[in-house]
Coordinates of C-alpha atoms and ligand atoms in Angstrom, one line a residue:
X940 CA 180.7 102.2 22.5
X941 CA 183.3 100.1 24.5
X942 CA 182.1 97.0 25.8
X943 CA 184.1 94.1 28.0
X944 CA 182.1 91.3 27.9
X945 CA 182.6 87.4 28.7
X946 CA 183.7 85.7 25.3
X947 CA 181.6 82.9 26.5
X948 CA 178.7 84.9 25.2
X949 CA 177.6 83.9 21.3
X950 CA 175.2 86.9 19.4
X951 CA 178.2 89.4 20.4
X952 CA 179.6 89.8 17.2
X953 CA 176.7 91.2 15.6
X954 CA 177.8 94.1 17.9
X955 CA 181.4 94.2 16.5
X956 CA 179.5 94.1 12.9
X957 CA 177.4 97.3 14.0
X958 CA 180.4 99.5 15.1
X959 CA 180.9 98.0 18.9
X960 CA 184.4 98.1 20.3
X961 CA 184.0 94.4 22.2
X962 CA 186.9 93.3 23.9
X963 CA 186.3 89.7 24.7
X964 CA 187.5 87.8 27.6
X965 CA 187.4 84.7 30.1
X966 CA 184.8 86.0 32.4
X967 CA 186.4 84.1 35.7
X968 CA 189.8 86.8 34.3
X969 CA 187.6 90.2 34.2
X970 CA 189.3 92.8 36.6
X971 CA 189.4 96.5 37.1
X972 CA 192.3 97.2 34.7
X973 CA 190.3 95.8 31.7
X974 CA 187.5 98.0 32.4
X975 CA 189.2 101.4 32.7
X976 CA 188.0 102.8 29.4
X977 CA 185.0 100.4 28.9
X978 CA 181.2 102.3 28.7
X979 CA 179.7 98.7 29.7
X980 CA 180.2 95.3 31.0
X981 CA 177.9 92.0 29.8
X982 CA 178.8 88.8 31.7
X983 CA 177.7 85.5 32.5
X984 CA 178.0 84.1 35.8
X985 CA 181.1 83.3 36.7
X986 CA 182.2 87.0 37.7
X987 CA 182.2 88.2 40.5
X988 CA 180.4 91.9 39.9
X989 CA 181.2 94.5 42.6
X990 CA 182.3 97.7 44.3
X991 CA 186.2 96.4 43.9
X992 CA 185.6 95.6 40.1
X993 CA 183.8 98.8 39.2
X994 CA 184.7 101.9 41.3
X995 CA 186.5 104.5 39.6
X996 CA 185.1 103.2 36.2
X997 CA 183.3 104.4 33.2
X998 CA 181.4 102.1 33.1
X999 CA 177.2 103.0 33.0
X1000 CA 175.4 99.7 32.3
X1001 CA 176.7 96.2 33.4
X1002 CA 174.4 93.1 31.9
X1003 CA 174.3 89.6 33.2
X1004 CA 173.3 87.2 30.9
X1005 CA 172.4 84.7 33.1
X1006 CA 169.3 84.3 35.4
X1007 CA 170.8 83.9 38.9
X1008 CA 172.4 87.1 40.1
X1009 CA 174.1 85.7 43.0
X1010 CA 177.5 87.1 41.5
X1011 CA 176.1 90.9 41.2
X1012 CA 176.4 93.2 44.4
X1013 CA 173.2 95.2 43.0
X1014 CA 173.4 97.4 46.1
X1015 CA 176.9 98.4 44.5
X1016 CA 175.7 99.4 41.6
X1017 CA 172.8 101.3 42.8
X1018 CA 175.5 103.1 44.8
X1019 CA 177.7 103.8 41.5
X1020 CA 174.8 104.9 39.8
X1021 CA 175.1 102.1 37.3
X1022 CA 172.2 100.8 35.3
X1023 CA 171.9 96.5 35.5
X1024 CA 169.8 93.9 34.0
X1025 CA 169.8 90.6 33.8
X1026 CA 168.1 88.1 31.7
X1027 CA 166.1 86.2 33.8
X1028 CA 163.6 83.5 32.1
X1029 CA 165.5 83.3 28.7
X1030 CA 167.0 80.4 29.5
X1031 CA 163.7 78.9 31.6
X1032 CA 162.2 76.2 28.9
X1033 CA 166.1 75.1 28.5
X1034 CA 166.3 73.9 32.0
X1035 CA 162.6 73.0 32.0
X1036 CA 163.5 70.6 28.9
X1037 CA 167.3 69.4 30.8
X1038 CA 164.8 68.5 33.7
X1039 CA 162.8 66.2 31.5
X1040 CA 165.7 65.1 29.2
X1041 CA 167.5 63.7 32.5
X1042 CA 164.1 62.2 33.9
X1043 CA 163.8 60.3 30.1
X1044 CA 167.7 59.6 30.3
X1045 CA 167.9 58.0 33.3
X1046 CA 164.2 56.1 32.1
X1047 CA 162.6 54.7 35.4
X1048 CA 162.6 58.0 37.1
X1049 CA 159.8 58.6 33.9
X1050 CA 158.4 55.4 33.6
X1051 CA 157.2 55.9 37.4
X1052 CA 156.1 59.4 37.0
X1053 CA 153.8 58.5 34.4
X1054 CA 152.6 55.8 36.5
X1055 CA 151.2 58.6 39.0
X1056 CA 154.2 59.4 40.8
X1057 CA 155.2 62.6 41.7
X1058 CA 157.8 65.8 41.3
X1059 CA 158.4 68.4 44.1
X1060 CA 159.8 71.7 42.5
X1061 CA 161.4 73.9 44.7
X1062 CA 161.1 77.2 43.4
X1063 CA 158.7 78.7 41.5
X1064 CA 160.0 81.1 39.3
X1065 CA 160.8 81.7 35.6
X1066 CA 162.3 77.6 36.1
X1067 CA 159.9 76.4 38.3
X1068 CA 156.5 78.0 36.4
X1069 CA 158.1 76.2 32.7
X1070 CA 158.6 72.9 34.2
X1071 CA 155.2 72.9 35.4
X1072 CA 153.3 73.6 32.5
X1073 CA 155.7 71.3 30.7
X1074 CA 154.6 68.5 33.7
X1075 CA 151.1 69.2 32.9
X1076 CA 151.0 69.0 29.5
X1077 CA 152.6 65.4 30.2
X1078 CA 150.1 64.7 32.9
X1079 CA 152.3 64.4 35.5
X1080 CA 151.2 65.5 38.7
X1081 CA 153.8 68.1 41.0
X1082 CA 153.4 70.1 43.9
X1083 CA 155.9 73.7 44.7
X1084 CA 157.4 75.6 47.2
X1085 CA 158.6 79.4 47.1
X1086 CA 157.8 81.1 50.7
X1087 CA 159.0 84.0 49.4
X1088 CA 156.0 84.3 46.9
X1089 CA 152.5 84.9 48.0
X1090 CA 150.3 82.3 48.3
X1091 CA 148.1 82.8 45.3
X1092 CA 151.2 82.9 43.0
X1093 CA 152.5 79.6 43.3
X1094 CA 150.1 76.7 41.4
X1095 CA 150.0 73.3 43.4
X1096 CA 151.5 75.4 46.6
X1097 CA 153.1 72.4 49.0
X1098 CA 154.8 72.3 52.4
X1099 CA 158.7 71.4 52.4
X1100 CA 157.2 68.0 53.8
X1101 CA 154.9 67.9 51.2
X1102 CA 157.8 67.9 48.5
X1103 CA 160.5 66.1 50.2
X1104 CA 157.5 63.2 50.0
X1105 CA 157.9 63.4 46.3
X1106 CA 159.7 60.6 43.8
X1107 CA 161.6 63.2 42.3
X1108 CA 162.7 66.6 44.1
X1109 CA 164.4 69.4 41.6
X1110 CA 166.0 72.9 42.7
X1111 CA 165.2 75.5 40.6
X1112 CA 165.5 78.3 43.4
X1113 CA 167.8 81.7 43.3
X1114 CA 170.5 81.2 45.8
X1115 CA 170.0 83.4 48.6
X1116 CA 171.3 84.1 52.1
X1117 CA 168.6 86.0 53.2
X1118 CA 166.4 85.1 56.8
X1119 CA 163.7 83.7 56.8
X1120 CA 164.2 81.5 54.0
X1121 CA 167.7 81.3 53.2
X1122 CA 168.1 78.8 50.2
X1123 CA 171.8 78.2 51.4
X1124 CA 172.3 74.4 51.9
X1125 CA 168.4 74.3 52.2
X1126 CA 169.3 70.6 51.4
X1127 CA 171.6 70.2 54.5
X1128 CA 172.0 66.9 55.8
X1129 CA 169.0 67.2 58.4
X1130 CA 167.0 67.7 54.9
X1131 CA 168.4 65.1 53.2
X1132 CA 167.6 62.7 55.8
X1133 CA 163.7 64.0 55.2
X1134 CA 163.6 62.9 51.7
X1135 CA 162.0 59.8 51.1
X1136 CA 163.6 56.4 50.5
X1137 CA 164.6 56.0 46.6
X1138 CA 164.7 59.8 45.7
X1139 CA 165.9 61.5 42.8
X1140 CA 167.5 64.6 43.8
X1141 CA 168.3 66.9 41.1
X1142 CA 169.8 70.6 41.6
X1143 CA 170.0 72.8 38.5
X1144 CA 170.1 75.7 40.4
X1145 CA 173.4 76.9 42.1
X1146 CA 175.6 74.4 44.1
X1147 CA 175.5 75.7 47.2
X1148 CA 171.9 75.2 48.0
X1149 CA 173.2 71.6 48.2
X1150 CA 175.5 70.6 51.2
X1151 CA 177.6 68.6 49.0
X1152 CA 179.4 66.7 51.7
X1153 CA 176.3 65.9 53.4
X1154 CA 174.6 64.5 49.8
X1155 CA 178.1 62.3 49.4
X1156 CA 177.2 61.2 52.4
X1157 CA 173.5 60.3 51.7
X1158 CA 174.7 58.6 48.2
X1159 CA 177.2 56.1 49.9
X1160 CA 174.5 55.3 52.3
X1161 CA 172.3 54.6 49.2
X1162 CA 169.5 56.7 50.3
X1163 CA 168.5 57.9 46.8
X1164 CA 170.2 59.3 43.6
X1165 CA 171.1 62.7 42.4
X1166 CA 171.8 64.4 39.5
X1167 CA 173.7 67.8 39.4
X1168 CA 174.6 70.3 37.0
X1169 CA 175.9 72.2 39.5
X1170 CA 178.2 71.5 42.0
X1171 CA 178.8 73.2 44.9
X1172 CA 182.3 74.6 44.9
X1173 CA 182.3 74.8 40.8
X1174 CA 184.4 75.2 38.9
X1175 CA 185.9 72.2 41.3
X1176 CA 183.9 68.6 41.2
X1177 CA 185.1 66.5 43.7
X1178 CA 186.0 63.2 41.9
X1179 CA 184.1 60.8 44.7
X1180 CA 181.0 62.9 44.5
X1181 CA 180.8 62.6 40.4
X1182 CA 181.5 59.0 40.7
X1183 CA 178.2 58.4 43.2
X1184 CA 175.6 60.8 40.7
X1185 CA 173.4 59.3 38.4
X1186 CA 174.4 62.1 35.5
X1187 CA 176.8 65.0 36.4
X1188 CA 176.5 67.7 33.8
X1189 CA 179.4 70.8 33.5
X1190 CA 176.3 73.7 34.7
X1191 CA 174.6 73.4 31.0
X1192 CA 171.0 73.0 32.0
X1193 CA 170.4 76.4 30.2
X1194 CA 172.9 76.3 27.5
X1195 CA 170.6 75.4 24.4
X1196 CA 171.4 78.6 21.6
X1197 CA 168.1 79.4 21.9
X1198 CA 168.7 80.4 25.6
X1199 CA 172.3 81.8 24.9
X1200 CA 170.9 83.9 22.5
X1201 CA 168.0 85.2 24.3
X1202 CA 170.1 86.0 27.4
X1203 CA 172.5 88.3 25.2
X1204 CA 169.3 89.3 23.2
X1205 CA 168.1 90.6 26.8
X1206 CA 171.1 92.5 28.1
X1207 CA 171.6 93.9 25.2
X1208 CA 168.2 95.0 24.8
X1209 CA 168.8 96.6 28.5
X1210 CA 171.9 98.1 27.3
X1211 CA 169.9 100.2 24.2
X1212 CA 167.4 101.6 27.0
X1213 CA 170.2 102.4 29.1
X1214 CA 172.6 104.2 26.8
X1215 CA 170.7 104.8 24.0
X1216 CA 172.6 102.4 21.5
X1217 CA 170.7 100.0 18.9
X1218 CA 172.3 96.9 18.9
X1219 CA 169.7 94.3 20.0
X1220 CA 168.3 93.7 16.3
X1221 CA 170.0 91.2 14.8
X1222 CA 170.2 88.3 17.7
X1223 CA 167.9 86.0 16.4
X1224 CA 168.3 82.0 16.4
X1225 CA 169.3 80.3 12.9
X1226 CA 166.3 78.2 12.0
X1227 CA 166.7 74.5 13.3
X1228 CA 166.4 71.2 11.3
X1229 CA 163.3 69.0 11.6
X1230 CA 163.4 66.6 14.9
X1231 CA 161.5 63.5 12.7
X1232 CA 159.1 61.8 15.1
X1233 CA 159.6 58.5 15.9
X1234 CA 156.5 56.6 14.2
X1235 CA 156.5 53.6 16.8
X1236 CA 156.1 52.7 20.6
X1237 CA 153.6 53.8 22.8
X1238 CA 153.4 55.0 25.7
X1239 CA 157.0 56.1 27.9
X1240 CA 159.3 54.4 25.6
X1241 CA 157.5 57.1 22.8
X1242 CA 157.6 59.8 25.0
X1243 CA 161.3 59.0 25.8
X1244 CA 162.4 59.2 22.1
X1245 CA 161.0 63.0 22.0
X1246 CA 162.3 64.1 24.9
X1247 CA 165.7 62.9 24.3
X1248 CA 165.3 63.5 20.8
X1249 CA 167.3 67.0 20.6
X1250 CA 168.9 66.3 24.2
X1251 CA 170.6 63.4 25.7
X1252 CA 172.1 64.4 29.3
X1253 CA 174.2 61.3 28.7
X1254 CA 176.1 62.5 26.7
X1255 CA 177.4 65.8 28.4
X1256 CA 177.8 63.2 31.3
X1257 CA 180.1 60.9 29.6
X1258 CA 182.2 64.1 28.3
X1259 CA 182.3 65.3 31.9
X1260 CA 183.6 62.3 33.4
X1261 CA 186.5 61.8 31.0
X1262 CA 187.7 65.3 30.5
X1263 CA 188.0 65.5 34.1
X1264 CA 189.4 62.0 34.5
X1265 CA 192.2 63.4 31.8
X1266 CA 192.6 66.2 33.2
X1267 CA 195.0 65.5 36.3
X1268 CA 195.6 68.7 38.6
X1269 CA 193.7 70.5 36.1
X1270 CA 189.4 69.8 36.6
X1271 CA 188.5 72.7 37.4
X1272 CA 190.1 74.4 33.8
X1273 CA 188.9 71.6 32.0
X1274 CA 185.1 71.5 33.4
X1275 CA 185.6 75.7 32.0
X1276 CA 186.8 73.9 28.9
X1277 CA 183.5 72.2 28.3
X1278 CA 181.5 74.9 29.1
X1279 CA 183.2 77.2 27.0
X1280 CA 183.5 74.5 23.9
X1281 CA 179.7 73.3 24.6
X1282 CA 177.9 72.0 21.7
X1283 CA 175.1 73.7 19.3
X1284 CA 172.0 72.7 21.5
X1285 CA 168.8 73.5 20.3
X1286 CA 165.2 73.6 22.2
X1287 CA 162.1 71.3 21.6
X1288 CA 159.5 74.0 21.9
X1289 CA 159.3 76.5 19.0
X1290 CA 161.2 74.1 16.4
X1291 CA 159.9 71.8 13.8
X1292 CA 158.9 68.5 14.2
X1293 CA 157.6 66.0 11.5
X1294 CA 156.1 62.8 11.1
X1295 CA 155.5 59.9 13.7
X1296 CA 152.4 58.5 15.1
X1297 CA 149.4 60.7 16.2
X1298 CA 150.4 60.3 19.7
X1299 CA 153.9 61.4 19.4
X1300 CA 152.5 64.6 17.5
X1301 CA 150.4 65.3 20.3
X1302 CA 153.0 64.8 23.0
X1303 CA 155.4 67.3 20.4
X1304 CA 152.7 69.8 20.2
X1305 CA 151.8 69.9 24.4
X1306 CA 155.6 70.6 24.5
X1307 CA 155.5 73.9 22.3
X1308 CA 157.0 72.1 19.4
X1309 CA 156.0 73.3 15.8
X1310 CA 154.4 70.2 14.2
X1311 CA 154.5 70.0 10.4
Ligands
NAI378 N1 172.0 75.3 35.8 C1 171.7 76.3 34.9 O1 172.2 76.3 33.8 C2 170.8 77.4 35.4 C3 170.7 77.7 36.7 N2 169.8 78.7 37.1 C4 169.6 78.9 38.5 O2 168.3 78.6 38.8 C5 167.7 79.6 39.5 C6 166.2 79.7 39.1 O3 166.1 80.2 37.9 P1 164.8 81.1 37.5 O4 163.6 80.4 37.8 O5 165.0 81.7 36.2 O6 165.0 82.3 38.6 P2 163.9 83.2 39.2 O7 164.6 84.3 39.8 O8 162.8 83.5 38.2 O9 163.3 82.3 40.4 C7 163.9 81.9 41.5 C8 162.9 81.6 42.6 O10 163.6 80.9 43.7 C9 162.8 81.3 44.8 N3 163.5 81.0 46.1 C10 164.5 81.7 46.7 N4 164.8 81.1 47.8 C11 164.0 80.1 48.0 C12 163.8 79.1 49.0 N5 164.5 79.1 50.1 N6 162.9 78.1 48.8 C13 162.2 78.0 47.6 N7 162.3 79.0 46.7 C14 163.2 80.0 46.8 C15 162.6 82.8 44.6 O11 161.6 83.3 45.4 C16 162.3 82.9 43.1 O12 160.9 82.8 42.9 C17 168.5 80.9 39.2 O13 168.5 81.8 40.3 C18 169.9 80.4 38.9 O14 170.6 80.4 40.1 C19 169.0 79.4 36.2 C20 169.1 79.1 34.8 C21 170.1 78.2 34.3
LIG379 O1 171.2 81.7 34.0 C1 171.8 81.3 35.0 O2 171.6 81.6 36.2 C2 172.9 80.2 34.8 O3 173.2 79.5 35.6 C3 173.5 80.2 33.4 O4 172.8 79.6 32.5 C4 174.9 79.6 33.6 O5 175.7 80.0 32.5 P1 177.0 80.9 32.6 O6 176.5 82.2 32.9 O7 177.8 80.4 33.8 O8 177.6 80.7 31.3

């Protein structure tokens, strides 16, 4: 079996290890040529996947390990004949945990929340459903929008108004051009300027659903805040935009391993269906350490501690800013650079906690995390 894949992809080389021929590359570099003798592809989503990249092919089963499939021409590959997967919802609870990681980070945004204000989550899907329970097992109330679901399938269904009413307003939506709910700039400026006074805007979705000239725009009026993992014309960050969010992060809102892992685990899974290979086994997560529980502090200031206790959005902030600051002509290779070099991140939920106060253990244990 000959697989091209992204190298940006970790679990892969238990395929190598089971008789795979992997040939590893940047995924922005994959092109026709590499794929001339090459039975599948597996990417992430920074390639471009289509009737020019595939035609005239072997290849039989292409895998995106990545929940948005804005990059895939599906309609191409139903015309080819080839099989496709993604792996949508293995990296849900990672962005579901960035979401609160930034609200603990940047500490009023939570502090108010708590205090019965509210979050409007636009989206409901794999993203949008994990944040929610995760709200609700904080007790922090939230309203959603997703037209394109019916009604009984979104929980705490709102109006756009409804949401753009909210203290806190996160994207979590597929990026879509389709009529009659194109998500496309859905925050244009007309939208922005419907958002209430002292907002925090935060888009982990794609970049484009954000107009990013109309939000630098919104920012230096001092409207509200944002913070963005991604950016609208990424792998480029314009240098006065980063300087105006509250946290900029290099599109990492699903990169714990657990999520990484679980997105290969899923494609390759796919892949077995497909063409009848068995290499999806051996993908499983090394076990974490124990998170020990802070054993003081009540109320927020606890409930910061655990959510930034595996996570602190700070950090890949600060690493953003000066790696593109030092990078000259060259951000948009270096911002690659982080993503590629990201550190080991591992998830609350599923992983051990131990210790602290009964309170904390609770808060641990409404958050999926295994208390000892
Ligand atoms: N920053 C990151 O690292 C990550 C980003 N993502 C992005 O976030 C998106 C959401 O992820 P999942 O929930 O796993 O995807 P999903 O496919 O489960 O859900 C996306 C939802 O967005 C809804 N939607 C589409 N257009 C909309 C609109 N105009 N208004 C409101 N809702 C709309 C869809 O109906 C769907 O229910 C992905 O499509 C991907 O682009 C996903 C994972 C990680
Ligand atoms: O799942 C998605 O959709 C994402 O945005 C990915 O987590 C982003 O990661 P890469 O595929 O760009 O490595």
């Amino acid at each position: 079996m000959r697989i091209v894949c992204d190298e940006n992809m970790p679990g892969l080389q238990a395929l190598a290890a089971a008789g795979a021929r992997l040939r590893c590359l940047p995924g922005r570099a994959i092109r026709r040529f590499h794929l001339v003798d090459a039975d599948a592809l597996l990417v992430r989503s920074v390639t471009p996947v289509n009737q020019a990249l595939l035609t005239g092919t072997p290849v039989r089963f292409v895998g995106t390990a990545t929940s948005g499939t804005d990059h895939i021409d599906r309609a191409a590959l139903r015309e080819l004949g080839i099989a496709f997967a993604d792996a949508a919802g293995a990296n849900a609870n990672a962005v579901a945990e960035y979401v609160l990681a930034v609200l603990a980070a940047l500490r009023e945004p939570l502090e108010h929340l708590l205090a019965g204000g509210r979050v409007g989550i636009v989206g409901y899907g794999n993203v949008g459903r994990s944040l929610g329970a995760r709200l609700d097992a904080l007790g922090i109330a939230w309203v959603a929008t997703d037209p394109w679901l019916a009604e009984s399938a979104v929980a705490r269904r709102g109006t756009l108004a409804e949401i753009f009413a909210c203290d806190v307003v996160t994207l979590h939506c597929s990026l879509t051009e389709l009529s009659p709910w194109p998500s496309r700039h859905l925050l244009d400026r007309a939208a922005l300027e419907r958002l209430a006074a002292g907002t925090l805007l935060i888009n982990a979705s794609r970049g484009p659903v954000v107009d990013n000239d109309a939000l630098q725009a919104w920012l230096v009026d001092g409207r509200g805040r944002a913070v963005l993992d991604v950016w609208e014309r990424e792998p480029e960050v314009p240098a006065p935009l980063l300087a105006r969010v509250a946290l900029g992060t290099p599109h990492i809102a699903g990169y714990s391993l657990e999520a990484r892992l679980a997105g290969t685990r899923c494609v390759v899974s796919a892949m077995d269906e497909a063409l009848g290979t068995a290499y999806a086994g051996s993908l499983a997560p090394p076990p974490a350490s124990v998170l020990a529980l802070p054993a003081t502090g009540d109320g927020p200031a606890l409930l910061r501690k655990l959510l930034l206790g595996r996570y602190a959005p700070g950090d890949d902030d600060r690493q953003l800013r000066a790696a593109l600051a030092a990078a000259g002509g060259a951000r948009a290779a270096a911002f690659d650079r982080l993503r590629r070099a990201y550190p080991l991140r591992r998830e609350l939920a599923g992983n051990p906690v131990s210790g602290g106060s009964a309170r904390v253990r609770e808060l641990a244990a409404a958050l999926g995390c295994e208390v000892l």
